[in-house]
Amino acid sequence: MHEPLHPAHWKRAVGYANGVMARGRTIYTGGLVGWDADQQFRTDDFAGQVRQVLENIVAVLAEGGARPEHLVRLTWYVTDKHEYLGALREVGAAYRDVIGRHYPAMALVQVVALVEDRAKVEIEATAVIPD
């Protein structure tokens, strides 16, 4: 469906792809945060917010006829990289539960703050539905 791009002489990427080649219809999400459909935060737990963000991404993709395996890129914005690193096991479990074992190209950036004060993570997604 999509072709991961990984130079043969590079160390294996774990939990992400260095690049992805895809053709088809493209869906771009805005930055989504860990609140529910009513724009209410149900948790201040980092991994709990990640799970909700991923569920929100899947819901937006479904509106365009896409599934998690159509994701080609995720850009994560976190307010505390140490909180992210400390929750990696739980974040990984939430990712696999919601997205599966599909790993698009990803970037993670620590930011000073997000617009929503309770938000600990915001993720932008790009998906390509094959022709």
mmCIF file of C-alpha atoms in Angstrom:
data_model
loop_
_atom_site.group_PDB
_atom_site.id
_atom_site.type_symbol
_atom_site.label_atom_id
_atom_site.label_comp_id
_atom_site.label_asym_id
_atom_site.label_seq_id
_atom_site.Cartn_x
_atom_site.Cartn_y
_atom_site.Cartn_z
ATOM 1 C CA MET A 1 0.000 0.000 0.000
ATOM 2 C CA HIS A 2 2.735 2.452 1.052
ATOM 3 C CA GLU A 3 6.450 1.892 0.724
ATOM 4 C CA PRO A 4 8.675 2.655 3.722
ATOM 5 C CA LEU A 5 11.904 4.353 2.690
ATOM 6 C CA HIS A 6 14.907 3.153 4.663
ATOM 7 C CA PRO A 7 18.481 3.311 3.363
ATOM 8 C CA ALA A 8 19.945 -0.200 3.567
ATOM 9 C CA HIS A 9 23.050 0.909 5.468
ATOM 10 C CA TRP A 10 21.097 2.776 8.199
ATOM 11 C CA LYS A 11 20.295 1.322 11.605
ATOM 12 C CA ARG A 12 16.700 0.018 11.729
ATOM 13 C CA ALA A 13 14.063 2.561 12.773
ATOM 14 C CA VAL A 14 11.988 1.366 15.732
ATOM 15 C CA GLY A 15 8.398 2.582 16.051
ATOM 16 C CA TYR A 16 8.514 4.907 13.042
ATOM 17 C CA ALA A 17 9.620 5.086 9.416
ATOM 18 C CA ASN A 18 12.315 7.422 8.134
ATOM 19 C CA GLY A 19 10.201 8.097 5.058
ATOM 20 C CA VAL A 20 7.152 6.780 3.236
ATOM 21 C CA MET A 21 6.314 6.821 -0.468
ATOM 22 C CA ALA A 22 2.596 6.832 -1.328
ATOM 23 C CA ARG A 23 0.171 7.634 -4.153
ATOM 24 C CA GLY A 24 -3.502 8.434 -3.870
ATOM 25 C CA ARG A 25 -5.953 10.813 -2.204
ATOM 26 C CA THR A 26 -4.457 12.730 0.705
ATOM 27 C CA ILE A 27 -6.031 13.651 4.041
ATOM 28 C CA TYR A 28 -4.403 16.223 6.325
ATOM 29 C CA THR A 29 -5.615 16.701 9.870
ATOM 30 C CA GLY A 30 -5.175 19.796 11.935
ATOM 31 C CA GLY A 31 -3.362 19.534 15.221
ATOM 32 C CA LEU A 32 -5.595 17.340 17.364
ATOM 33 C CA VAL A 33 -5.423 17.263 21.160
ATOM 34 C CA GLY A 34 -6.522 14.756 23.780
ATOM 35 C CA TRP A 35 -10.053 15.911 24.360
ATOM 36 C CA ASP A 36 -13.215 14.031 23.499
ATOM 37 C CA ALA A 37 -15.948 14.822 20.937
ATOM 38 C CA ASP A 38 -17.404 17.409 23.349
ATOM 39 C CA GLN A 39 -13.998 19.140 23.624
ATOM 40 C CA GLN A 40 -13.607 17.996 27.220
ATOM 41 C CA PHE A 41 -10.377 16.595 28.647
ATOM 42 C CA ARG A 42 -11.139 13.389 30.551
ATOM 43 C CA THR A 43 -7.590 12.920 31.851
ATOM 44 C CA ASP A 44 -4.377 14.766 32.569
ATOM 45 C CA ASP A 45 -2.411 11.523 32.172
ATOM 46 C CA PHE A 46 0.055 11.831 29.286
ATOM 47 C CA ALA A 47 -0.571 8.370 27.812
ATOM 48 C CA GLY A 48 -4.319 8.810 28.294
ATOM 49 C CA GLN A 49 -4.220 12.008 26.258
ATOM 50 C CA VAL A 50 -2.128 10.293 23.569
ATOM 51 C CA ARG A 51 -4.723 7.521 23.326
ATOM 52 C CA GLN A 52 -7.512 10.089 22.926
ATOM 53 C CA VAL A 53 -5.559 12.053 20.286
ATOM 54 C CA LEU A 54 -4.985 8.855 18.289
ATOM 55 C CA GLU A 55 -8.671 7.948 18.563
ATOM 56 C CA ASN A 56 -9.502 11.463 17.347
ATOM 57 C CA ILE A 57 -7.163 11.038 14.374
ATOM 58 C CA VAL A 58 -8.789 7.715 13.464
ATOM 59 C CA ALA A 59 -12.237 9.348 13.670
ATOM 60 C CA VAL A 60 -11.207 12.179 11.320
ATOM 61 C CA LEU A 61 -9.591 9.722 8.902
ATOM 62 C CA ALA A 62 -12.773 7.633 8.852
ATOM 63 C CA GLU A 63 -14.742 10.709 7.743
ATOM 64 C CA GLY A 64 -12.571 10.726 4.610
ATOM 65 C CA GLY A 65 -12.742 6.969 4.065
ATOM 66 C CA ALA A 66 -9.254 6.310 5.449
ATOM 67 C CA ARG A 67 -7.980 3.836 8.021
ATOM 68 C CA PRO A 68 -4.949 3.941 10.348
ATOM 69 C CA GLU A 69 -2.838 1.960 7.862
ATOM 70 C CA HIS A 70 -3.214 4.877 5.424
ATOM 71 C CA LEU A 71 -1.189 7.156 7.720
ATOM 72 C CA VAL A 72 2.072 8.294 6.138
ATOM 73 C CA ARG A 73 3.160 10.993 8.608
ATOM 74 C CA LEU A 74 2.556 12.075 12.200
ATOM 75 C CA THR A 75 3.986 15.215 13.778
ATOM 76 C CA TRP A 76 3.811 15.186 17.569
ATOM 77 C CA TYR A 77 4.050 18.326 19.709
ATOM 78 C CA VAL A 78 4.602 17.661 23.413
ATOM 79 C CA THR A 79 4.934 20.065 26.308
ATOM 80 C CA ASP A 80 7.427 17.890 28.208
ATOM 81 C CA LYS A 81 9.737 15.438 26.457
ATOM 82 C CA HIS A 82 10.653 13.859 29.804
ATOM 83 C CA GLU A 83 6.997 13.097 30.496
ATOM 84 C CA TYR A 84 6.786 11.551 27.001
ATOM 85 C CA LEU A 85 9.934 9.460 27.557
ATOM 86 C CA GLY A 86 8.714 8.398 31.003
ATOM 87 C CA ALA A 87 5.443 7.160 29.515
ATOM 88 C CA LEU A 88 6.886 5.391 26.453
ATOM 89 C CA ARG A 89 5.624 1.943 27.440
ATOM 90 C CA GLU A 90 2.073 3.222 27.951
ATOM 91 C CA VAL A 91 2.249 5.447 24.864
ATOM 92 C CA GLY A 92 3.410 2.469 22.782
ATOM 93 C CA ALA A 93 0.566 0.327 24.103
ATOM 94 C CA ALA A 94 -1.988 3.046 23.319
ATOM 95 C CA TYR A 95 -0.494 3.485 19.835
ATOM 96 C CA ARG A 96 -0.687 -0.244 19.050
ATOM 97 C CA ASP A 97 -4.244 -0.487 20.457
ATOM 98 C CA VAL A 98 -5.526 2.391 18.298
ATOM 99 C CA ILE A 99 -3.262 2.459 15.219
ATOM 100 C CA GLY A 100 -1.913 -1.087 15.199
ATOM 101 C CA ARG A 101 1.569 -2.038 14.093
ATOM 102 C CA HIS A 102 1.711 0.530 11.303
ATOM 103 C CA TYR A 103 4.530 3.030 11.712
ATOM 104 C CA PRO A 104 4.506 6.080 9.418
ATOM 105 C CA ALA A 105 7.180 8.750 9.242
ATOM 106 C CA MET A 106 7.116 10.668 12.517
ATOM 107 C CA ALA A 107 8.606 13.701 14.159
ATOM 108 C CA LEU A 108 8.297 14.756 17.798
ATOM 109 C CA VAL A 109 8.939 18.307 18.983
ATOM 110 C CA GLN A 110 8.869 19.733 22.493
ATOM 111 C CA VAL A 111 7.069 23.068 22.646
ATOM 112 C CA VAL A 112 6.730 25.630 25.416
ATOM 113 C CA ALA A 113 2.941 25.326 25.491
ATOM 114 C CA LEU A 114 -0.087 24.354 23.452
ATOM 115 C CA VAL A 115 -3.113 26.601 22.938
ATOM 116 C CA GLU A 116 -5.308 24.361 25.115
ATOM 117 C CA ASP A 117 -3.842 24.686 28.609
ATOM 118 C CA ARG A 118 -4.634 21.095 29.691
ATOM 119 C CA ALA A 119 -3.221 19.597 26.494
ATOM 120 C CA LYS A 120 0.041 17.728 26.924
ATOM 121 C CA VAL A 121 0.260 16.494 23.339
ATOM 122 C CA GLU A 122 -0.999 17.637 19.949
ATOM 123 C CA ILE A 123 -0.584 15.548 16.792
ATOM 124 C CA GLU A 124 -0.968 16.417 13.102
ATOM 125 C CA ALA A 125 -1.540 13.530 10.715
ATOM 126 C CA THR A 126 -1.251 12.935 6.992
ATOM 127 C CA ALA A 127 -2.840 9.902 5.349
ATOM 128 C CA VAL A 128 -2.872 8.741 1.749
ATOM 129 C CA ILE A 129 -5.669 6.506 0.475
ATOM 130 C CA PRO A 130 -4.181 4.448 -2.392
ATOM 131 C CA ASP A 131 -5.564 4.828 -5.920
#
